[in-house]
Structures are given as C-alpha cells and as structure tokens.
Amino acid sequence: MIKLSALVCAENDAPRLAECLRGLSFCDEIVVAADRPTPALQDIARRHRATLIAGIFPQDGQRRMAGADACTGDWVLEVNPGEEVEPALAWEIRATLRMRPAGDWLTLPIANYVGGRHVRHGWTAAMAPTREPRLYRREARRFESGLLSGRSAGDLTGALRRILAEDARGLLAWLGGREAASGGPVTQFFASYLARGGWREGRLGLLIALLCGIQPLLAASRPQGEARPVTTSRRAADLARVSAR
C-alpha cells in the first residue's frame, strides 16, 4: 500500500483550517506546519489527529520545508488552509495512487470561489493559479528552489475547492497580503480581463482585473514587520514538534 501524507501550511487560519483538515481524513497522516500557532489552532490540529510542527516560520517556504521533513508518506498532498478536498477528488487521488503512476508528480485543477460562486476566468498565475502540481513523491520536492524534480505523472480531473473570500472586501484584503506580482498595473489588468477571459465573469471579472492591476501597490503599502529569527526546518521539527496523535 502507498502511504499518503497531507501537508498543510498554516498562518493561524483557525476557522478555515478545520474545514480543510476534515476533508483530509482519507490520508494516512496529516502534518500541519504553523508559524507560532495559537491555542485554537493547536486544538484544531489535535482534534483532527494531525501532527503539528510549530516554530518561527515567517515565510511560507520555511513552513513547507519543516512540514516536509515531518512527512513520512510515499506521496505528499499539499493543501492550503483555505482549500477543501471533496469526496470525489479524495477517491480519485487514492485510485490514482493505487495504480502506481509512472512519474513523480500529478497536477490538480484548482476551483477558485468568491462568495460561494465558482469564478473560472480572470485569475492570473500570480493572483490565484488554476492548476498546480500538489501531489508528488516525497523525494521529488525541492523546497529551496520551489521546483519538483523528476517528471510529470499527468493530471487529475477533480479540483481542489479554494475559498478566496466571501465578498469583494475580503478579496481585497486577501490580495493585499500576497507578494507583489511582476509587471505594471496596465499589463496585469489586461492579462486578467482579456488574456485570461475575466470579461466572461461580468462585474466580478472586471473587479478581479482591477485588483490584479493594483495588487503591486497593495503589496508595497503593506506594513513591513520587524525582522524575525529564522529556525532551520530540521531543528524546528526536532525542537518544536507537538504530536496530536
């Protein structure tokens, strides 16, 4: 049997984390890597029998490295706190792994939702990618470069359900917290509205295109916190592991 690990990197996303972990019960183990988790987050991880890796991880890549060190499965499924794996996708993942795919990673479609609406068009890769290689052999992930080694094993048909925001205000807040996208405002706007088909989504598509245009300004205006010490992933996993089994 192929052992499947689920890896979730969290920033104290307690409300969404519970829904996320509930949909990962089909995995053999769940690992949650968090930057200084709150008691609420620790409790959620414990109730879902997840292993919590807690430390000082100011960057997403550091959390992912620490979490990957703790995963023991043959394959790893990466899921973010705002995403959900529905039963049909869970079945497809298990069925695909039972067939022992001839490759090192599988690409999953991502369905982006705003206020309960599935928004299919207008997303730029920097804002909300619609396909990503989220299921991979544990040894294939190279977190230092953000790349995968080896070769693709194909695509799955089921999609991760990603809830970005409940309304336009929430979408604006979410976007402002992301790293600045490359390219000027005009380029980003037309890439979203025309090249990515945002016009198909009506007013919401126009809003998304406008937000793509101003996203670099939003990211630049975000207050910069004081520099925080960085703990290496292996040491953090050894010193700060909280087992919730």
PDB file of C-alpha atoms in Angstrom:
ATOM      1  CA  MET A   1       0.000   0.000   0.000  1.00  0.00           C
ATOM      2  CA  ILE A   2       1.208   3.512  -0.843  1.00  0.00           C
ATOM      3  CA  LYS A   3       1.240   5.763   2.221  1.00  0.00           C
ATOM      4  CA  LEU A   4      -0.186   9.247   1.616  1.00  0.00           C
ATOM      5  CA  SER A   5       0.723  12.270   3.724  1.00  0.00           C
ATOM      6  CA  ALA A   6      -1.216  15.539   3.688  1.00  0.00           C
ATOM      7  CA  LEU A   7       0.810  18.713   4.286  1.00  0.00           C
ATOM      8  CA  VAL A   8      -0.945  21.905   5.379  1.00  0.00           C
ATOM      9  CA  CYS A   9       0.973  25.143   5.991  1.00  0.00           C
ATOM     10  CA  ALA A  10      -0.974  27.497   8.237  1.00  0.00           C
ATOM     11  CA  GLU A  11      -0.741  31.082   9.476  1.00  0.00           C
ATOM     12  CA  ASN A  12      -3.190  30.706  12.348  1.00  0.00           C
ATOM     13  CA  ASP A  13      -6.038  30.225   9.880  1.00  0.00           C
ATOM     14  CA  ALA A  14      -8.104  28.519  12.560  1.00  0.00           C
ATOM     15  CA  PRO A  15     -11.636  28.903  11.083  1.00  0.00           C
ATOM     16  CA  ARG A  16     -10.723  27.599   7.626  1.00  0.00           C
ATOM     17  CA  LEU A  17      -8.214  25.074   8.907  1.00  0.00           C
ATOM     18  CA  ALA A  18     -10.921  22.933  10.500  1.00  0.00           C
ATOM     19  CA  GLU A  19     -12.800  22.521   7.210  1.00  0.00           C
ATOM     20  CA  CYS A  20      -9.555  21.802   5.408  1.00  0.00           C
ATOM     21  CA  LEU A  21      -8.469  19.057   7.825  1.00  0.00           C
ATOM     22  CA  ARG A  22     -11.916  17.481   7.847  1.00  0.00           C
ATOM     23  CA  GLY A  23     -11.575  16.781   4.129  1.00  0.00           C
ATOM     24  CA  LEU A  24      -8.177  15.106   4.571  1.00  0.00           C
ATOM     25  CA  SER A  25      -9.349  12.182   6.687  1.00  0.00           C
ATOM     26  CA  PHE A  26      -8.725   9.836   3.732  1.00  0.00           C
ATOM     27  CA  CYS A  27      -4.960  10.421   4.048  1.00  0.00           C
ATOM     28  CA  ASP A  28      -2.756   8.159   6.158  1.00  0.00           C
ATOM     29  CA  GLU A  29      -1.284  11.089   8.073  1.00  0.00           C
ATOM     30  CA  ILE A  30      -1.816  14.843   8.292  1.00  0.00           C
ATOM     31  CA  VAL A  31       1.035  17.242   9.040  1.00  0.00           C
ATOM     32  CA  VAL A  32       0.305  20.889   9.879  1.00  0.00           C
ATOM     33  CA  ALA A  33       3.244  23.321   9.875  1.00  0.00           C
ATOM     34  CA  ALA A  34       2.454  26.637  11.559  1.00  0.00           C
ATOM     35  CA  ASP A  35       4.230  29.856  12.471  1.00  0.00           C
ATOM     36  CA  ARG A  36       3.761  30.287  16.240  1.00  0.00           C
ATOM     37  CA  PRO A  37       0.314  28.646  16.351  1.00  0.00           C
ATOM     38  CA  THR A  38      -2.392  29.902  18.644  1.00  0.00           C
ATOM     39  CA  PRO A  39      -4.033  27.586  21.196  1.00  0.00           C
ATOM     40  CA  ALA A  40      -7.115  27.463  18.927  1.00  0.00           C
ATOM     41  CA  LEU A  41      -5.053  26.184  16.011  1.00  0.00           C
ATOM     42  CA  GLN A  42      -3.316  23.619  18.214  1.00  0.00           C
ATOM     43  CA  ASP A  43      -6.698  22.375  19.399  1.00  0.00           C
ATOM     44  CA  ILE A  44      -7.995  22.017  15.836  1.00  0.00           C
ATOM     45  CA  ALA A  45      -4.915  20.017  14.816  1.00  0.00           C
ATOM     46  CA  ARG A  46      -5.303  17.773  17.870  1.00  0.00           C
ATOM     47  CA  ARG A  47      -8.989  17.100  17.220  1.00  0.00           C
ATOM     48  CA  HIS A  48      -8.216  16.019  13.641  1.00  0.00           C
ATOM     49  CA  ARG A  49      -5.327  13.774  14.742  1.00  0.00           C
ATOM     50  CA  ALA A  50      -2.779  15.868  12.888  1.00  0.00           C
ATOM     51  CA  THR A  51       0.892  16.246  13.747  1.00  0.00           C
ATOM     52  CA  LEU A  52       1.610  19.907  14.408  1.00  0.00           C
ATOM     53  CA  ILE A  53       5.054  21.299  13.597  1.00  0.00           C
ATOM     54  CA  ALA A  54       5.288  24.596  15.468  1.00  0.00           C
ATOM     55  CA  GLY A  55       8.108  27.074  15.194  1.00  0.00           C
ATOM     56  CA  ILE A  56       9.157  30.510  13.993  1.00  0.00           C
ATOM     57  CA  PHE A  57       8.491  30.331  10.263  1.00  0.00           C
ATOM     58  CA  PRO A  58       7.859  33.869   8.920  1.00  0.00           C
ATOM     59  CA  GLN A  59       7.972  32.658   5.311  1.00  0.00           C
ATOM     60  CA  ASP A  60       5.790  30.086   3.608  1.00  0.00           C
ATOM     61  CA  GLY A  61       8.796  28.214   2.228  1.00  0.00           C
ATOM     62  CA  GLN A  62      10.151  27.686   5.733  1.00  0.00           C
ATOM     63  CA  ARG A  63       6.865  26.184   6.914  1.00  0.00           C
ATOM     64  CA  ARG A  64       6.762  23.896   3.903  1.00  0.00           C
ATOM     65  CA  MET A  65      10.309  22.684   4.481  1.00  0.00           C
ATOM     66  CA  ALA A  66       9.592  21.964   8.146  1.00  0.00           C
ATOM     67  CA  GLY A  67       6.371  20.164   7.302  1.00  0.00           C
ATOM     68  CA  ALA A  68       8.013  18.131   4.541  1.00  0.00           C
ATOM     69  CA  ASP A  69      10.693  16.971   6.986  1.00  0.00           C
ATOM     70  CA  ALA A  70       7.931  15.544   9.179  1.00  0.00           C
ATOM     71  CA  CYS A  71       6.002  13.755   6.411  1.00  0.00           C
ATOM     72  CA  THR A  72       6.594  10.008   6.278  1.00  0.00           C
ATOM     73  CA  GLY A  73       4.374   9.078   3.331  1.00  0.00           C
ATOM     74  CA  ASP A  74       5.490   7.852  -0.086  1.00  0.00           C
ATOM     75  CA  TRP A  75       3.433  10.652  -1.655  1.00  0.00           C
ATOM     76  CA  VAL A  76       2.547  14.091  -0.287  1.00  0.00           C
ATOM     77  CA  LEU A  77      -0.624  16.064  -0.971  1.00  0.00           C
ATOM     78  CA  GLU A  78      -0.172  19.811  -0.377  1.00  0.00           C
ATOM     79  CA  VAL A  79      -3.298  21.671   0.670  1.00  0.00           C
ATOM     80  CA  ASN A  80      -3.670  25.231   1.964  1.00  0.00           C
ATOM     81  CA  PRO A  81      -5.975  26.139   4.871  1.00  0.00           C
ATOM     82  CA  GLY A  82      -8.492  27.860   2.579  1.00  0.00           C
ATOM     83  CA  GLU A  83      -8.826  24.777   0.363  1.00  0.00           C
ATOM     84  CA  GLU A  84     -11.022  21.700   0.634  1.00  0.00           C
ATOM     85  CA  VAL A  85     -10.713  18.207  -0.827  1.00  0.00           C
ATOM     86  CA  GLU A  86     -14.174  16.965  -1.699  1.00  0.00           C
ATOM     87  CA  PRO A  87     -15.049  13.225  -1.609  1.00  0.00           C
ATOM     88  CA  ALA A  88     -14.868  12.724  -5.383  1.00  0.00           C
ATOM     89  CA  LEU A  89     -11.333  14.144  -5.532  1.00  0.00           C
ATOM     90  CA  ALA A  90     -10.273  12.088  -2.496  1.00  0.00           C
ATOM     91  CA  TRP A  91     -11.449   8.922  -4.260  1.00  0.00           C
ATOM     92  CA  GLU A  92      -9.622   9.905  -7.458  1.00  0.00           C
ATOM     93  CA  ILE A  93      -6.370  10.540  -5.583  1.00  0.00           C
ATOM     94  CA  ARG A  94      -6.499   7.159  -3.850  1.00  0.00           C
ATOM     95  CA  ALA A  95      -7.441   5.338  -7.052  1.00  0.00           C
ATOM     96  CA  THR A  96      -4.626   7.019  -8.984  1.00  0.00           C
ATOM     97  CA  LEU A  97      -2.004   6.133  -6.381  1.00  0.00           C
ATOM     98  CA  ARG A  98      -3.179   2.516  -6.280  1.00  0.00           C
ATOM     99  CA  MET A  99      -2.312   2.350  -9.987  1.00  0.00           C
ATOM    100  CA  ARG A 100       1.273   3.413  -9.085  1.00  0.00           C
ATOM    101  CA  PRO A 101       1.664   6.312 -11.542  1.00  0.00           C
ATOM    102  CA  ALA A 102       4.807   6.315 -13.687  1.00  0.00           C
ATOM    103  CA  GLY A 103       6.035   9.749 -12.718  1.00  0.00           C
ATOM    104  CA  ASP A 104       6.909  11.960  -9.788  1.00  0.00           C
ATOM    105  CA  TRP A 105       4.051  14.433  -9.505  1.00  0.00           C
ATOM    106  CA  LEU A 106       0.420  14.991 -10.512  1.00  0.00           C
ATOM    107  CA  THR A 107      -1.189  18.322 -11.350  1.00  0.00           C
ATOM    108  CA  LEU A 108      -4.513  19.220  -9.736  1.00  0.00           C
ATOM    109  CA  PRO A 109      -7.033  21.749 -11.057  1.00  0.00           C
ATOM    110  CA  ILE A 110      -7.997  24.443  -8.546  1.00  0.00           C
ATOM    111  CA  ALA A 111     -11.529  25.847  -8.429  1.00  0.00           C
ATOM    112  CA  ASN A 112     -11.481  29.405  -7.031  1.00  0.00           C
ATOM    113  CA  TYR A 113     -14.579  30.584  -5.164  1.00  0.00           C
ATOM    114  CA  VAL A 114     -15.686  34.066  -4.130  1.00  0.00           C
ATOM    115  CA  GLY A 115     -18.846  34.310  -2.038  1.00  0.00           C
ATOM    116  CA  GLY A 116     -19.988  30.805  -2.991  1.00  0.00           C
ATOM    117  CA  ARG A 117     -19.513  31.466  -6.707  1.00  0.00           C
ATOM    118  CA  HIS A 118     -17.064  29.450  -8.774  1.00  0.00           C
ATOM    119  CA  VAL A 119     -15.070  32.067 -10.697  1.00  0.00           C
ATOM    120  CA  ARG A 120     -13.440  30.290 -13.644  1.00  0.00           C
ATOM    121  CA  HIS A 121     -11.890  33.169 -15.579  1.00  0.00           C
ATOM    122  CA  GLY A 122      -9.683  36.183 -14.963  1.00  0.00           C
ATOM    123  CA  TRP A 123      -7.209  34.754 -12.491  1.00  0.00           C
ATOM    124  CA  THR A 124      -3.586  35.497 -13.267  1.00  0.00           C
ATOM    125  CA  ALA A 125      -0.968  32.995 -12.168  1.00  0.00           C
ATOM    126  CA  ALA A 126       0.357  35.428  -9.558  1.00  0.00           C
ATOM    127  CA  MET A 127      -3.083  36.032  -8.057  1.00  0.00           C
ATOM    128  CA  ALA A 128      -4.764  32.622  -7.973  1.00  0.00           C
ATOM    129  CA  PRO A 129      -3.403  29.821 -10.166  1.00  0.00           C
ATOM    130  CA  THR A 130      -5.961  27.388 -11.548  1.00  0.00           C
ATOM    131  CA  ARG A 131      -3.593  24.398 -11.835  1.00  0.00           C
ATOM    132  CA  GLU A 132      -0.678  23.340  -9.640  1.00  0.00           C
ATOM    133  CA  PRO A 133       1.389  20.182  -9.012  1.00  0.00           C
ATOM    134  CA  ARG A 134       0.115  19.466  -5.495  1.00  0.00           C
ATOM    135  CA  LEU A 135       0.501  15.674  -5.334  1.00  0.00           C
ATOM    136  CA  TYR A 136       4.080  14.400  -5.521  1.00  0.00           C
ATOM    137  CA  ARG A 137       6.543  11.798  -4.350  1.00  0.00           C
ATOM    138  CA  ARG A 138       8.102  12.951  -1.089  1.00  0.00           C
ATOM    139  CA  GLU A 139      11.623  12.903  -2.521  1.00  0.00           C
ATOM    140  CA  ALA A 140      10.631  14.945  -5.598  1.00  0.00           C
ATOM    141  CA  ARG A 141      10.033  18.273  -3.810  1.00  0.00           C
ATOM    142  CA  ARG A 142      12.944  20.702  -3.761  1.00  0.00           C
ATOM    143  CA  PHE A 143      11.718  23.445  -1.445  1.00  0.00           C
ATOM    144  CA  GLU A 144      14.829  25.574  -1.756  1.00  0.00           C
ATOM    145  CA  SER A 145      14.046  26.236  -5.417  1.00  0.00           C
ATOM    146  CA  GLY A 146      10.278  25.754  -5.282  1.00  0.00           C
ATOM    147  CA  LEU A 147      10.536  23.188  -8.081  1.00  0.00           C
ATOM    148  CA  LEU A 148       9.851  19.485  -8.441  1.00  0.00           C
ATOM    149  CA  SER A 149      12.434  17.006  -9.611  1.00  0.00           C
ATOM    150  CA  GLY A 150      11.661  14.104 -11.897  1.00  0.00           C
ATOM    151  CA  ARG A 151       8.809  14.076 -14.399  1.00  0.00           C
ATOM    152  CA  SER A 152       5.087  14.625 -14.524  1.00  0.00           C
ATOM    153  CA  ALA A 153       2.726  11.691 -13.995  1.00  0.00           C
ATOM    154  CA  GLY A 154      -0.189  13.531 -15.605  1.00  0.00           C
ATOM    155  CA  ASP A 155      -3.220  15.496 -14.478  1.00  0.00           C
ATOM    156  CA  LEU A 156      -6.136  14.714 -12.208  1.00  0.00           C
ATOM    157  CA  THR A 157      -9.651  15.747 -13.220  1.00  0.00           C
ATOM    158  CA  GLY A 158     -11.097  16.594  -9.809  1.00  0.00           C
ATOM    159  CA  ALA A 159     -10.372  20.074  -8.469  1.00  0.00           C
ATOM    160  CA  LEU A 160      -9.345  21.456  -5.109  1.00  0.00           C
ATOM    161  CA  ARG A 161     -12.017  23.842  -3.865  1.00  0.00           C
ATOM    162  CA  ARG A 162     -10.275  27.093  -2.868  1.00  0.00           C
ATOM    163  CA  ILE A 163     -12.329  29.704  -0.983  1.00  0.00           C
ATOM    164  CA  LEU A 164     -10.598  33.027  -1.528  1.00  0.00           C
ATOM    165  CA  ALA A 165     -13.097  35.381   0.101  1.00  0.00           C
ATOM    166  CA  GLU A 166     -16.757  35.836   0.928  1.00  0.00           C
ATOM    167  CA  ASP A 167     -17.104  39.213  -0.794  1.00  0.00           C
ATOM    168  CA  ALA A 168     -15.201  41.961  -2.630  1.00  0.00           C
ATOM    169  CA  ARG A 169     -13.837  43.445   0.603  1.00  0.00           C
ATOM    170  CA  GLY A 170     -12.471  40.085   1.665  1.00  0.00           C
ATOM    171  CA  LEU A 171     -10.931  39.585  -1.773  1.00  0.00           C
ATOM    172  CA  LEU A 172      -9.195  42.944  -1.492  1.00  0.00           C
ATOM    173  CA  ALA A 173      -7.805  42.071   1.949  1.00  0.00           C
ATOM    174  CA  TRP A 174      -6.615  38.662   0.759  1.00  0.00           C
ATOM    175  CA  LEU A 175      -4.911  40.121  -2.287  1.00  0.00           C
ATOM    176  CA  GLY A 176      -3.127  42.802  -0.278  1.00  0.00           C
ATOM    177  CA  GLY A 177      -1.495  40.136   1.838  1.00  0.00           C
ATOM    178  CA  ARG A 178       0.192  38.444  -1.125  1.00  0.00           C
ATOM    179  CA  GLU A 179       3.629  39.150  -2.513  1.00  0.00           C
ATOM    180  CA  ALA A 180       3.786  41.746  -5.279  1.00  0.00           C
ATOM    181  CA  ALA A 181       3.238  40.389  -8.792  1.00  0.00           C
ATOM    182  CA  SER A 182       5.660  41.267 -11.559  1.00  0.00           C
ATOM    183  CA  GLY A 183       4.519  43.605 -14.329  1.00  0.00           C
ATOM    184  CA  GLY A 184       2.889  47.021 -14.370  1.00  0.00           C
ATOM    185  CA  PRO A 185      -0.745  47.800 -13.482  1.00  0.00           C
ATOM    186  CA  VAL A 186      -1.899  48.083 -17.099  1.00  0.00           C
ATOM    187  CA  THR A 187      -0.240  44.817 -18.070  1.00  0.00           C
ATOM    188  CA  GLN A 188      -1.780  42.994 -15.117  1.00  0.00           C
ATOM    189  CA  PHE A 189      -5.235  44.424 -15.819  1.00  0.00           C
ATOM    190  CA  PHE A 190      -5.325  43.365 -19.474  1.00  0.00           C
ATOM    191  CA  ALA A 191      -3.759  39.995 -18.687  1.00  0.00           C
ATOM    192  CA  SER A 192      -6.671  39.313 -16.324  1.00  0.00           C
ATOM    193  CA  TYR A 193      -9.561  40.896 -18.217  1.00  0.00           C
ATOM    194  CA  LEU A 194      -8.677  39.969 -21.803  1.00  0.00           C
ATOM    195  CA  ALA A 195      -6.000  37.273 -21.966  1.00  0.00           C
ATOM    196  CA  ARG A 196      -7.480  35.287 -19.030  1.00  0.00           C
ATOM    197  CA  GLY A 197     -11.096  35.899 -20.020  1.00  0.00           C
ATOM    198  CA  GLY A 198     -12.156  37.908 -16.991  1.00  0.00           C
ATOM    199  CA  TRP A 199     -14.791  39.635 -19.114  1.00  0.00           C
ATOM    200  CA  ARG A 200     -16.750  36.371 -19.052  1.00  0.00           C
ATOM    201  CA  GLU A 201     -17.412  36.833 -15.325  1.00  0.00           C
ATOM    202  CA  GLY A 202     -19.247  40.154 -15.702  1.00  0.00           C
ATOM    203  CA  ARG A 203     -18.805  42.726 -12.952  1.00  0.00           C
ATOM    204  CA  LEU A 204     -16.850  40.331 -10.767  1.00  0.00           C
ATOM    205  CA  GLY A 205     -14.405  39.714 -13.603  1.00  0.00           C
ATOM    206  CA  LEU A 206     -13.889  43.456 -14.018  1.00  0.00           C
ATOM    207  CA  LEU A 207     -13.275  43.793 -10.275  1.00  0.00           C
ATOM    208  CA  ILE A 208     -10.716  40.969 -10.334  1.00  0.00           C
ATOM    209  CA  ALA A 209      -8.907  42.605 -13.255  1.00  0.00           C
ATOM    210  CA  LEU A 210      -8.791  45.940 -11.421  1.00  0.00           C
ATOM    211  CA  LEU A 211      -7.444  44.227  -8.314  1.00  0.00           C
ATOM    212  CA  CYS A 212      -4.788  42.474 -10.387  1.00  0.00           C
ATOM    213  CA  GLY A 213      -3.758  45.885 -11.666  1.00  0.00           C
ATOM    214  CA  ILE A 214      -3.406  47.488  -8.248  1.00  0.00           C
ATOM    215  CA  GLN A 215      -2.029  44.394  -6.492  1.00  0.00           C
ATOM    216  CA  PRO A 216       1.625  45.516  -6.641  1.00  0.00           C
ATOM    217  CA  LEU A 217       0.611  48.789  -4.985  1.00  0.00           C
ATOM    218  CA  LEU A 218      -1.316  46.962  -2.272  1.00  0.00           C
ATOM    219  CA  ALA A 219       1.626  44.673  -1.545  1.00  0.00           C
ATOM    220  CA  ALA A 220       4.044  47.612  -1.470  1.00  0.00           C
ATOM    221  CA  SER A 221       1.868  49.504   1.034  1.00  0.00           C
ATOM    222  CA  ARG A 222       1.671  46.569   3.436  1.00  0.00           C
ATOM    223  CA  PRO A 223       3.469  47.412   6.701  1.00  0.00           C
ATOM    224  CA  GLN A 224       6.771  45.637   6.991  1.00  0.00           C
ATOM    225  CA  GLY A 225       7.214  43.858  10.314  1.00  0.00           C
ATOM    226  CA  GLU A 226      10.460  43.657  12.185  1.00  0.00           C
ATOM    227  CA  ALA A 227      12.896  41.008  11.102  1.00  0.00           C
ATOM    228  CA  ARG A 228      12.223  37.726  12.871  1.00  0.00           C
ATOM    229  CA  PRO A 229      14.733  34.980  13.532  1.00  0.00           C
ATOM    230  CA  VAL A 230      14.626  32.019  11.188  1.00  0.00           C
ATOM    231  CA  THR A 231      14.857  28.489  12.515  1.00  0.00           C
ATOM    232  CA  THR A 232      16.084  25.752  10.205  1.00  0.00           C
ATOM    233  CA  SER A 233      13.393  23.248   9.329  1.00  0.00           C
ATOM    234  CA  ARG A 234      15.057  20.126  10.724  1.00  0.00           C
ATOM    235  CA  ARG A 235      15.946  21.749  14.017  1.00  0.00           C
ATOM    236  CA  ALA A 236      12.497  23.296  14.344  1.00  0.00           C
ATOM    237  CA  ALA A 237      10.855  19.972  13.710  1.00  0.00           C
ATOM    238  CA  ASP A 238      13.033  18.308  16.347  1.00  0.00           C
ATOM    239  CA  LEU A 239      12.632  21.007  18.981  1.00  0.00           C
ATOM    240  CA  ALA A 240       9.062  22.158  18.489  1.00  0.00           C
ATOM    241  CA  ARG A 241       7.045  19.137  17.406  1.00  0.00           C
ATOM    242  CA  VAL A 242       3.638  18.804  19.005  1.00  0.00           C
ATOM    243  CA  SER A 243       2.205  15.385  18.324  1.00  0.00           C
ATOM    244  CA  ALA A 244      -1.568  15.316  18.304  1.00  0.00           C
ATOM    245  CA  ARG A 245      -1.948  11.594  17.734  1.00  0.00           C
TER     246      ARG A 245
END
